[in-house]
Amino acid sequence: MTLRVLLLGFGGVGRAICEILASRGTPGISAMGGALNQMAGKVNIVGVLTKTRGAVWDENGIDLNRLMEGSFDDPNNPHWTPPGVISSQQAVNRINSYDVLMELSVVNMEEKGFPAAQYIHTALTNHKHVVTANKGPVAFHYKSLKKVAQDNNCILRFESAVMDGAPIFCLKRAGLRSLNIRGLQGLLNSTSTYVFQRMGQGLTLENALTEAQEMGIAEADPSKDLNGHDSACKLAALANVFMDADLSPDSIRIHHHLHDIKKTGGDVRMVSSIFRTKSGLLQPTI
């Protein structure tokens, strides 16, 4: 059996996935995660959709080598469709064309995880399995998406949504299923950790940020990393999965300000924590 994958997004993660599959000649499903191990022996990327470069479709499997050579939006490619012709929602609704939706769009905290959450909901409703690297849907809509997945006997996986693919969420499904987890605490944002550390060592915010960007740690726009919003989104996702919370990033209080860090100096960290009180109330803070 061949597993047909629809890819939404062709940024760094999407390209890396296609590179891996191309280099291994579309290998066994182990490259995509153990939960799908018994479902297929081969992976075919049948669709890749982007917002600005259009879409590439081939139900027999896209030529990934050609795709990686930079011919994504080649007008001579008979499988290419210009931007705006096929929307992501229309693509997800092509229920006979794919088996797994791989949702890799940019997280949209302002829209509370949409439109990615809608794409995932539609795919699950159509009995398609979903893998996403987007923390927004997990942070804002985990309970509802989990229920849709269960109701339709589908797999929903999001391991790379927090900690860049380090095995964290699978711990809940495997080794920690019988535990009642009452709290979580940690440093959830590498940009703020590095920048604040360097500021404590005497660098200005601007110089520390430049260093982080040159090292590939910080994004071009690091505002959500430094103001705590990214950490709040990750903390909500972790709490929703590990503590069965129904938490939104909007409900998490952020107590730090950059000007305070500049004044304080020393070794400062952005610590994310959530604890459940004896009465059952959740107390999340950044």
PDB file of C-alpha atoms in Angstrom:
ATOM      1  CA  MET A   1       0.000   0.000   0.000  1.00  0.00           C
ATOM      2  CA  THR A   2       1.155   3.524  -0.811  1.00  0.00           C
ATOM      3  CA  LEU A   3       0.368   6.371   1.564  1.00  0.00           C
ATOM      4  CA  ARG A   4      -0.618   9.543  -0.297  1.00  0.00           C
ATOM      5  CA  VAL A   5       0.332  12.781   1.445  1.00  0.00           C
ATOM      6  CA  LEU A   6      -1.004  16.287   0.852  1.00  0.00           C
ATOM      7  CA  LEU A   7       1.478  18.945   1.981  1.00  0.00           C
ATOM      8  CA  LEU A   8       0.243  22.393   3.005  1.00  0.00           C
ATOM      9  CA  GLY A   9       3.265  24.689   3.071  1.00  0.00           C
ATOM     10  CA  PHE A  10       6.654  24.513   1.418  1.00  0.00           C
ATOM     11  CA  GLY A  11       8.905  26.438   3.780  1.00  0.00           C
ATOM     12  CA  GLY A  12      11.899  25.076   5.635  1.00  0.00           C
ATOM     13  CA  VAL A  13      10.061  22.101   7.151  1.00  0.00           C
ATOM     14  CA  GLY A  14       8.204  21.190   3.978  1.00  0.00           C
ATOM     15  CA  ARG A  15      11.363  21.324   1.897  1.00  0.00           C
ATOM     16  CA  ALA A  16      13.267  19.225   4.439  1.00  0.00           C
ATOM     17  CA  ILE A  17      10.592  16.524   4.336  1.00  0.00           C
ATOM     18  CA  CYS A  18      10.675  16.437   0.541  1.00  0.00           C
ATOM     19  CA  GLU A  19      14.487  16.309   0.588  1.00  0.00           C
ATOM     20  CA  ILE A  20      14.440  13.322   2.948  1.00  0.00           C
ATOM     21  CA  LEU A  21      11.883  11.459   0.877  1.00  0.00           C
ATOM     22  CA  ALA A  22      13.687  12.286  -2.380  1.00  0.00           C
ATOM     23  CA  SER A  23      17.076  11.191  -1.052  1.00  0.00           C
ATOM     24  CA  ARG A  24      15.668   7.882   0.169  1.00  0.00           C
ATOM     25  CA  GLY A  25      13.517   7.218  -2.852  1.00  0.00           C
ATOM     26  CA  THR A  26      10.256   7.765  -0.903  1.00  0.00           C
ATOM     27  CA  PRO A  27      11.059   5.331   1.916  1.00  0.00           C
ATOM     28  CA  GLY A  28       8.894   3.455   4.352  1.00  0.00           C
ATOM     29  CA  ILE A  29       6.559   5.353   6.602  1.00  0.00           C
ATOM     30  CA  SER A  30       9.006   5.220   9.518  1.00  0.00           C
ATOM     31  CA  ALA A  31      10.300   8.578   8.278  1.00  0.00           C
ATOM     32  CA  MET A  32       6.933  10.110   9.205  1.00  0.00           C
ATOM     33  CA  GLY A  33       6.293   8.579  12.599  1.00  0.00           C
ATOM     34  CA  GLY A  34       5.661   5.272  14.319  1.00  0.00           C
ATOM     35  CA  ALA A  35       1.894   5.775  14.623  1.00  0.00           C
ATOM     36  CA  LEU A  36       1.539   5.190  10.886  1.00  0.00           C
ATOM     37  CA  ASN A  37       4.023   2.311  10.675  1.00  0.00           C
ATOM     38  CA  GLN A  38       1.515  -0.391   9.839  1.00  0.00           C
ATOM     39  CA  MET A  39      -0.402   1.603   7.244  1.00  0.00           C
ATOM     40  CA  ALA A  40       1.945   1.738   4.274  1.00  0.00           C
ATOM     41  CA  GLY A  41       5.260   0.734   2.820  1.00  0.00           C
ATOM     42  CA  LYS A  42       5.765   3.809   0.648  1.00  0.00           C
ATOM     43  CA  VAL A  43       5.041   7.518   0.836  1.00  0.00           C
ATOM     44  CA  ASN A  44       3.955   9.574  -2.152  1.00  0.00           C
ATOM     45  CA  ILE A  45       3.635  13.346  -1.942  1.00  0.00           C
ATOM     46  CA  VAL A  46       0.645  13.904  -4.225  1.00  0.00           C
ATOM     47  CA  GLY A  47       0.067  17.607  -3.592  1.00  0.00           C
ATOM     48  CA  VAL A  48       2.041  20.602  -2.359  1.00  0.00           C
ATOM     49  CA  LEU A  49       0.203  23.878  -1.776  1.00  0.00           C
ATOM     50  CA  THR A  50       1.659  27.288  -1.034  1.00  0.00           C
ATOM     51  CA  LYS A  51       0.104  30.704  -0.614  1.00  0.00           C
ATOM     52  CA  THR A  52       2.389  32.599  -2.975  1.00  0.00           C
ATOM     53  CA  ARG A  53       3.785  30.021  -5.404  1.00  0.00           C
ATOM     54  CA  GLY A  54       0.693  28.066  -6.282  1.00  0.00           C
ATOM     55  CA  ALA A  55       0.287  24.318  -6.140  1.00  0.00           C
ATOM     56  CA  VAL A  56       1.739  21.158  -7.631  1.00  0.00           C
ATOM     57  CA  TRP A  57      -0.553  18.147  -8.016  1.00  0.00           C
ATOM     58  CA  ASP A  58       0.098  14.642  -9.267  1.00  0.00           C
ATOM     59  CA  GLU A  59      -2.031  11.836  -7.874  1.00  0.00           C
ATOM     60  CA  ASN A  60       0.603   9.335  -8.976  1.00  0.00           C
ATOM     61  CA  GLY A  61       3.236  11.096  -6.853  1.00  0.00           C
ATOM     62  CA  ILE A  62       5.136  14.334  -7.437  1.00  0.00           C
ATOM     63  CA  ASP A  63       8.650  14.167  -8.861  1.00  0.00           C
ATOM     64  CA  LEU A  64      10.409  15.405  -5.705  1.00  0.00           C
ATOM     65  CA  ASN A  65      13.815  15.705  -7.358  1.00  0.00           C
ATOM     66  CA  ARG A  66      12.356  18.096  -9.892  1.00  0.00           C
ATOM     67  CA  LEU A  67      10.558  19.930  -7.121  1.00  0.00           C
ATOM     68  CA  MET A  68      13.762  20.365  -5.109  1.00  0.00           C
ATOM     69  CA  GLU A  69      15.634  21.672  -8.158  1.00  0.00           C
ATOM     70  CA  GLY A  70      13.583  24.856  -7.950  1.00  0.00           C
ATOM     71  CA  SER A  71      10.961  24.132 -10.586  1.00  0.00           C
ATOM     72  CA  PHE A  72       8.050  24.407  -8.146  1.00  0.00           C
ATOM     73  CA  ASP A  73       6.366  27.251 -10.037  1.00  0.00           C
ATOM     74  CA  ASP A  74       7.631  26.294 -13.486  1.00  0.00           C
ATOM     75  CA  PRO A  75       4.894  27.142 -16.034  1.00  0.00           C
ATOM     76  CA  ASN A  76       6.154  24.240 -18.135  1.00  0.00           C
ATOM     77  CA  ASN A  77       5.364  21.799 -15.361  1.00  0.00           C
ATOM     78  CA  PRO A  78       2.015  20.260 -16.374  1.00  0.00           C
ATOM     79  CA  HIS A  79       1.207  19.575 -12.720  1.00  0.00           C
ATOM     80  CA  TRP A  80       1.654  23.185 -11.572  1.00  0.00           C
ATOM     81  CA  THR A  81      -1.295  25.480 -10.804  1.00  0.00           C
ATOM     82  CA  PRO A  82      -0.788  29.263 -10.361  1.00  0.00           C
ATOM     83  CA  PRO A  83      -1.494  30.958  -7.006  1.00  0.00           C
ATOM     84  CA  GLY A  84      -5.142  31.594  -6.217  1.00  0.00           C
ATOM     85  CA  VAL A  85      -6.581  28.882  -8.450  1.00  0.00           C
ATOM     86  CA  ILE A  86      -6.796  26.211  -5.736  1.00  0.00           C
ATOM     87  CA  SER A  87      -7.279  27.324  -2.140  1.00  0.00           C
ATOM     88  CA  SER A  88      -5.990  25.274   0.767  1.00  0.00           C
ATOM     89  CA  GLN A  89      -9.561  24.576   1.840  1.00  0.00           C
ATOM     90  CA  GLN A  90     -10.443  23.283  -1.632  1.00  0.00           C
ATOM     91  CA  ALA A  91      -7.351  21.089  -1.625  1.00  0.00           C
ATOM     92  CA  VAL A  92      -8.197  19.576   1.756  1.00  0.00           C
ATOM     93  CA  ASN A  93     -11.666  18.768   0.426  1.00  0.00           C
ATOM     94  CA  ARG A  94     -10.232  16.651  -2.408  1.00  0.00           C
ATOM     95  CA  ILE A  95     -10.980  13.635  -0.264  1.00  0.00           C
ATOM     96  CA  ASN A  96     -10.238  11.012  -2.909  1.00  0.00           C
ATOM     97  CA  SER A  97      -6.753  12.363  -3.650  1.00  0.00           C
ATOM     98  CA  TYR A  98      -4.853  11.788  -0.393  1.00  0.00           C
ATOM     99  CA  ASP A  99      -4.701   9.785   2.831  1.00  0.00           C
ATOM    100  CA  VAL A 100      -2.720  12.077   5.154  1.00  0.00           C
ATOM    101  CA  LEU A 101      -2.743  15.858   5.472  1.00  0.00           C
ATOM    102  CA  MET A 102       0.632  17.275   6.505  1.00  0.00           C
ATOM    103  CA  GLU A 103      -0.170  20.797   7.671  1.00  0.00           C
ATOM    104  CA  LEU A 104       2.953  22.991   7.818  1.00  0.00           C
ATOM    105  CA  SER A 105       1.636  26.538   7.581  1.00  0.00           C
ATOM    106  CA  VAL A 106       2.900  29.392   9.759  1.00  0.00           C
ATOM    107  CA  VAL A 107       1.270  29.685  13.167  1.00  0.00           C
ATOM    108  CA  ASN A 108      -1.298  32.487  13.324  1.00  0.00           C
ATOM    109  CA  MET A 109      -1.821  33.506  16.930  1.00  0.00           C
ATOM    110  CA  GLU A 110      -3.783  36.615  16.002  1.00  0.00           C
ATOM    111  CA  GLU A 111      -6.430  34.410  14.357  1.00  0.00           C
ATOM    112  CA  LYS A 112      -6.331  31.893  17.224  1.00  0.00           C
ATOM    113  CA  GLY A 113      -4.837  29.091  15.176  1.00  0.00           C
ATOM    114  CA  PHE A 114      -6.971  29.595  12.094  1.00  0.00           C
ATOM    115  CA  PRO A 115      -7.028  28.861   9.202  1.00  0.00           C
ATOM    116  CA  ALA A 116      -4.804  25.847  10.005  1.00  0.00           C
ATOM    117  CA  ALA A 117      -7.277  24.562  12.596  1.00  0.00           C
ATOM    118  CA  GLN A 118     -10.035  24.588   9.978  1.00  0.00           C
ATOM    119  CA  TYR A 119      -7.907  22.662   7.477  1.00  0.00           C
ATOM    120  CA  ILE A 120      -7.163  20.046  10.120  1.00  0.00           C
ATOM    121  CA  HIS A 121     -10.809  19.833  11.198  1.00  0.00           C
ATOM    122  CA  THR A 122     -11.953  19.368   7.598  1.00  0.00           C
ATOM    123  CA  ALA A 123      -9.381  16.654   6.900  1.00  0.00           C
ATOM    124  CA  LEU A 124     -10.294  14.718  10.053  1.00  0.00           C
ATOM    125  CA  THR A 125     -14.003  15.041   9.273  1.00  0.00           C
ATOM    126  CA  ASN A 126     -13.242  13.556   5.856  1.00  0.00           C
ATOM    127  CA  HIS A 127     -11.526  10.588   7.578  1.00  0.00           C
ATOM    128  CA  LYS A 128      -7.987  11.721   6.738  1.00  0.00           C
ATOM    129  CA  HIS A 129      -5.090  11.409   9.149  1.00  0.00           C
ATOM    130  CA  VAL A 130      -3.262  14.617  10.050  1.00  0.00           C
ATOM    131  CA  VAL A 131       0.326  15.483  10.953  1.00  0.00           C
ATOM    132  CA  THR A 132       1.060  19.124  11.758  1.00  0.00           C
ATOM    133  CA  ALA A 133       4.041  21.185  12.879  1.00  0.00           C
ATOM    134  CA  ASN A 134       1.748  24.088  13.748  1.00  0.00           C
ATOM    135  CA  LYS A 135       1.357  24.735  17.483  1.00  0.00           C
ATOM    136  CA  GLY A 136      -1.571  27.138  17.002  1.00  0.00           C
ATOM    137  CA  PRO A 137      -4.301  24.508  16.513  1.00  0.00           C
ATOM    138  CA  VAL A 138      -3.011  22.506  19.503  1.00  0.00           C
ATOM    139  CA  ALA A 139      -2.799  25.598  21.701  1.00  0.00           C
ATOM    140  CA  PHE A 140      -6.243  26.959  20.816  1.00  0.00           C
ATOM    141  CA  HIS A 141      -8.339  23.975  19.691  1.00  0.00           C
ATOM    142  CA  TYR A 142      -6.806  20.743  20.977  1.00  0.00           C
ATOM    143  CA  LYS A 143      -9.873  19.319  22.716  1.00  0.00           C
ATOM    144  CA  SER A 144     -12.203  19.809  19.772  1.00  0.00           C
ATOM    145  CA  LEU A 145      -9.690  18.494  17.221  1.00  0.00           C
ATOM    146  CA  LYS A 146      -8.884  15.487  19.408  1.00  0.00           C
ATOM    147  CA  LYS A 147     -12.595  14.654  19.594  1.00  0.00           C
ATOM    148  CA  VAL A 148     -13.046  14.943  15.820  1.00  0.00           C
ATOM    149  CA  ALA A 149     -10.048  12.644  15.311  1.00  0.00           C
ATOM    150  CA  GLN A 150     -11.449  10.072  17.750  1.00  0.00           C
ATOM    151  CA  ASP A 151     -14.968  10.257  16.291  1.00  0.00           C
ATOM    152  CA  ASN A 152     -13.603   9.566  12.802  1.00  0.00           C
ATOM    153  CA  ASN A 153     -11.031   6.949  13.876  1.00  0.00           C
ATOM    154  CA  CYS A 154      -8.180   9.129  12.600  1.00  0.00           C
ATOM    155  CA  ILE A 155      -4.648   9.792  13.784  1.00  0.00           C
ATOM    156  CA  LEU A 156      -3.726  13.354  14.804  1.00  0.00           C
ATOM    157  CA  ARG A 157      -0.035  13.967  15.443  1.00  0.00           C
ATOM    158  CA  PHE A 158       1.842  17.206  16.203  1.00  0.00           C
ATOM    159  CA  GLU A 159       5.186  16.143  17.674  1.00  0.00           C
ATOM    160  CA  SER A 160       7.196  18.966  16.086  1.00  0.00           C
ATOM    161  CA  ALA A 161       4.802  21.710  17.248  1.00  0.00           C
ATOM    162  CA  VAL A 162       6.896  22.218  20.411  1.00  0.00           C
ATOM    163  CA  MET A 163      10.633  21.532  20.914  1.00  0.00           C
ATOM    164  CA  ASP A 164      11.272  21.067  17.195  1.00  0.00           C
ATOM    165  CA  GLY A 165      10.411  17.398  17.022  1.00  0.00           C
ATOM    166  CA  ALA A 166      12.048  16.225  20.240  1.00  0.00           C
ATOM    167  CA  PRO A 167       9.843  13.391  21.551  1.00  0.00           C
ATOM    168  CA  ILE A 168       7.700  15.177  24.108  1.00  0.00           C
ATOM    169  CA  PHE A 169       4.012  14.676  23.267  1.00  0.00           C
ATOM    170  CA  CYS A 170       4.510  10.955  22.654  1.00  0.00           C
ATOM    171  CA  LEU A 171       5.491  10.639  26.322  1.00  0.00           C
ATOM    172  CA  LYS A 172       1.896  11.328  27.250  1.00  0.00           C
ATOM    173  CA  ARG A 173       0.609   8.607  24.924  1.00  0.00           C
ATOM    174  CA  ALA A 174       3.237   6.060  25.932  1.00  0.00           C
ATOM    175  CA  GLY A 175       5.179   6.280  29.188  1.00  0.00           C
ATOM    176  CA  LEU A 176       3.045   8.732  31.198  1.00  0.00           C
ATOM    177  CA  ARG A 177      -0.484   7.536  30.469  1.00  0.00           C
ATOM    178  CA  SER A 178      -1.236   6.492  34.037  1.00  0.00           C
ATOM    179  CA  LEU A 179       0.151   9.638  35.692  1.00  0.00           C
ATOM    180  CA  ASN A 180      -1.811  12.629  36.910  1.00  0.00           C
ATOM    181  CA  ILE A 181       0.472  15.468  35.889  1.00  0.00           C
ATOM    182  CA  ARG A 182      -0.037  18.468  38.160  1.00  0.00           C
ATOM    183  CA  GLY A 183       2.512  20.895  36.764  1.00  0.00           C
ATOM    184  CA  LEU A 184       4.914  21.829  33.985  1.00  0.00           C
ATOM    185  CA  GLN A 185       7.827  24.251  33.996  1.00  0.00           C
ATOM    186  CA  GLY A 186      10.615  25.048  31.585  1.00  0.00           C
ATOM    187  CA  LEU A 187      12.314  27.345  29.083  1.00  0.00           C
ATOM    188  CA  LEU A 188      10.233  27.045  25.930  1.00  0.00           C
ATOM    189  CA  ASN A 189      11.771  29.658  23.648  1.00  0.00           C
ATOM    190  CA  SER A 190      15.373  29.407  22.465  1.00  0.00           C
ATOM    191  CA  THR A 191      15.507  32.958  21.067  1.00  0.00           C
ATOM    192  CA  SER A 192      14.618  34.637  24.362  1.00  0.00           C
ATOM    193  CA  THR A 193      16.884  32.280  26.313  1.00  0.00           C
ATOM    194  CA  TYR A 194      19.904  33.140  24.180  1.00  0.00           C
ATOM    195  CA  VAL A 195      19.189  36.864  23.879  1.00  0.00           C
ATOM    196  CA  PHE A 196      18.532  37.367  27.596  1.00  0.00           C
ATOM    197  CA  GLN A 197      21.643  35.399  28.499  1.00  0.00           C
ATOM    198  CA  ARG A 198      23.801  37.564  26.236  1.00  0.00           C
ATOM    199  CA  MET A 199      22.176  40.722  27.593  1.00  0.00           C
ATOM    200  CA  GLY A 200      23.105  39.524  31.079  1.00  0.00           C
ATOM    201  CA  GLN A 201      26.678  39.267  29.828  1.00  0.00           C
ATOM    202  CA  GLY A 202      26.661  42.923  28.806  1.00  0.00           C
ATOM    203  CA  LEU A 203      25.419  42.963  25.195  1.00  0.00           C
ATOM    204  CA  THR A 204      22.694  45.307  24.068  1.00  0.00           C
ATOM    205  CA  LEU A 205      19.387  43.831  22.948  1.00  0.00           C
ATOM    206  CA  GLU A 206      20.165  44.748  19.353  1.00  0.00           C
ATOM    207  CA  ASN A 207      23.602  43.089  19.377  1.00  0.00           C
ATOM    208  CA  ALA A 208      22.350  39.964  21.142  1.00  0.00           C
ATOM    209  CA  LEU A 209      19.516  39.675  18.649  1.00  0.00           C
ATOM    210  CA  THR A 210      21.868  40.093  15.701  1.00  0.00           C
ATOM    211  CA  GLU A 211      24.011  37.272  17.057  1.00  0.00           C
ATOM    212  CA  ALA A 212      20.988  35.025  17.460  1.00  0.00           C
ATOM    213  CA  GLN A 213      19.823  35.738  13.919  1.00  0.00           C
ATOM    214  CA  GLU A 214      23.275  35.091  12.459  1.00  0.00           C
ATOM    215  CA  MET A 215      23.340  31.742  14.277  1.00  0.00           C
ATOM    216  CA  GLY A 216      19.931  30.833  12.889  1.00  0.00           C
ATOM    217  CA  ILE A 217      18.285  30.835  16.320  1.00  0.00           C
ATOM    218  CA  ALA A 218      16.149  33.955  15.922  1.00  0.00           C
ATOM    219  CA  GLU A 219      13.698  34.681  13.124  1.00  0.00           C
ATOM    220  CA  ALA A 220      13.653  37.866  11.088  1.00  0.00           C
ATOM    221  CA  ASP A 221      10.794  39.118  13.274  1.00  0.00           C
ATOM    222  CA  PRO A 222      11.509  37.901  16.832  1.00  0.00           C
ATOM    223  CA  SER A 223       8.831  40.005  18.535  1.00  0.00           C
ATOM    224  CA  LYS A 224       6.637  37.065  19.596  1.00  0.00           C
ATOM    225  CA  ASP A 225       9.694  35.269  20.973  1.00  0.00           C
ATOM    226  CA  LEU A 226      10.787  38.218  23.074  1.00  0.00           C
ATOM    227  CA  ASN A 227       7.366  39.363  24.293  1.00  0.00           C
ATOM    228  CA  GLY A 228       6.419  35.903  25.574  1.00  0.00           C
ATOM    229  CA  HIS A 229       3.616  35.147  23.129  1.00  0.00           C
ATOM    230  CA  ASP A 230       5.420  32.208  21.554  1.00  0.00           C
ATOM    231  CA  SER A 231       6.104  30.706  24.988  1.00  0.00           C
ATOM    232  CA  ALA A 232       2.457  31.179  25.954  1.00  0.00           C
ATOM    233  CA  CYS A 233       1.360  29.316  22.850  1.00  0.00           C
ATOM    234  CA  LYS A 234       3.724  26.439  23.595  1.00  0.00           C
ATOM    235  CA  LEU A 235       2.728  26.317  27.265  1.00  0.00           C
ATOM    236  CA  ALA A 236      -0.958  26.131  26.309  1.00  0.00           C
ATOM    237  CA  ALA A 237      -0.254  23.286  23.889  1.00  0.00           C
ATOM    238  CA  LEU A 238       1.704  21.336  26.507  1.00  0.00           C
ATOM    239  CA  ALA A 239      -0.908  21.915  29.224  1.00  0.00           C
ATOM    240  CA  ASN A 240      -3.768  20.899  26.936  1.00  0.00           C
ATOM    241  CA  VAL A 241      -2.086  17.598  26.107  1.00  0.00           C
ATOM    242  CA  PHE A 242      -0.366  16.690  29.391  1.00  0.00           C
ATOM    243  CA  MET A 243      -2.828  18.111  31.913  1.00  0.00           C
ATOM    244  CA  ASP A 244      -6.088  17.767  29.967  1.00  0.00           C
ATOM    245  CA  ALA A 245      -6.493  21.526  30.208  1.00  0.00           C
ATOM    246  CA  ASP A 246      -8.711  23.593  27.966  1.00  0.00           C
ATOM    247  CA  LEU A 247      -6.301  26.495  27.933  1.00  0.00           C
ATOM    248  CA  SER A 248      -5.848  29.303  25.436  1.00  0.00           C
ATOM    249  CA  PRO A 249      -2.621  31.316  25.100  1.00  0.00           C
ATOM    250  CA  ASP A 250      -4.722  34.447  25.586  1.00  0.00           C
ATOM    251  CA  SER A 251      -5.484  33.401  29.159  1.00  0.00           C
ATOM    252  CA  ILE A 252      -1.827  33.133  30.209  1.00  0.00           C
ATOM    253  CA  ARG A 253      -0.349  36.073  32.079  1.00  0.00           C
ATOM    254  CA  ILE A 254       3.015  37.329  30.859  1.00  0.00           C
ATOM    255  CA  HIS A 255       4.940  39.097  33.605  1.00  0.00           C
ATOM    256  CA  HIS A 256       8.161  40.217  31.991  1.00  0.00           C
ATOM    257  CA  HIS A 257       9.060  43.335  30.008  1.00  0.00           C
ATOM    258  CA  LEU A 258      12.238  43.961  28.044  1.00  0.00           C
ATOM    259  CA  HIS A 259      12.922  47.281  29.734  1.00  0.00           C
ATOM    260  CA  ASP A 260      12.903  45.494  33.108  1.00  0.00           C
ATOM    261  CA  ILE A 261      15.500  43.039  31.834  1.00  0.00           C
ATOM    262  CA  LYS A 262      17.693  45.904  30.623  1.00  0.00           C
ATOM    263  CA  LYS A 263      17.548  47.482  34.070  1.00  0.00           C
ATOM    264  CA  THR A 264      18.006  44.267  36.048  1.00  0.00           C
ATOM    265  CA  GLY A 265      20.928  42.744  34.156  1.00  0.00           C
ATOM    266  CA  GLY A 266      22.351  39.495  35.432  1.00  0.00           C
ATOM    267  CA  ASP A 267      21.144  36.052  34.436  1.00  0.00           C
ATOM    268  CA  VAL A 268      17.505  36.345  33.351  1.00  0.00           C
ATOM    269  CA  ARG A 269      15.309  33.622  31.852  1.00  0.00           C
ATOM    270  CA  MET A 270      11.771  33.515  30.494  1.00  0.00           C
ATOM    271  CA  VAL A 271      10.321  30.649  32.543  1.00  0.00           C
ATOM    272  CA  SER A 272       6.997  29.131  31.499  1.00  0.00           C
ATOM    273  CA  SER A 273       5.067  27.313  34.189  1.00  0.00           C
ATOM    274  CA  ILE A 274       1.626  25.949  34.958  1.00  0.00           C
ATOM    275  CA  PHE A 275       0.448  24.225  38.110  1.00  0.00           C
ATOM    276  CA  ARG A 276      -2.879  22.785  39.205  1.00  0.00           C
ATOM    277  CA  THR A 277      -3.932  23.788  42.711  1.00  0.00           C
ATOM    278  CA  LYS A 278      -5.539  21.389  45.198  1.00  0.00           C
ATOM    279  CA  SER A 279      -8.906  22.844  44.231  1.00  0.00           C
ATOM    280  CA  GLY A 280      -8.245  21.988  40.586  1.00  0.00           C
ATOM    281  CA  LEU A 281      -7.597  25.500  39.300  1.00  0.00           C
ATOM    282  CA  LEU A 282      -4.827  26.029  36.732  1.00  0.00           C
ATOM    283  CA  GLN A 283      -2.256  28.743  37.320  1.00  0.00           C
ATOM    284  CA  PRO A 284      -0.247  29.440  34.138  1.00  0.00           C
ATOM    285  CA  THR A 285       2.413  32.171  33.987  1.00  0.00           C
ATOM    286  CA  ILE A 286       5.288  33.315  31.792  1.00  0.00           C
TER     287      ILE A 286
END
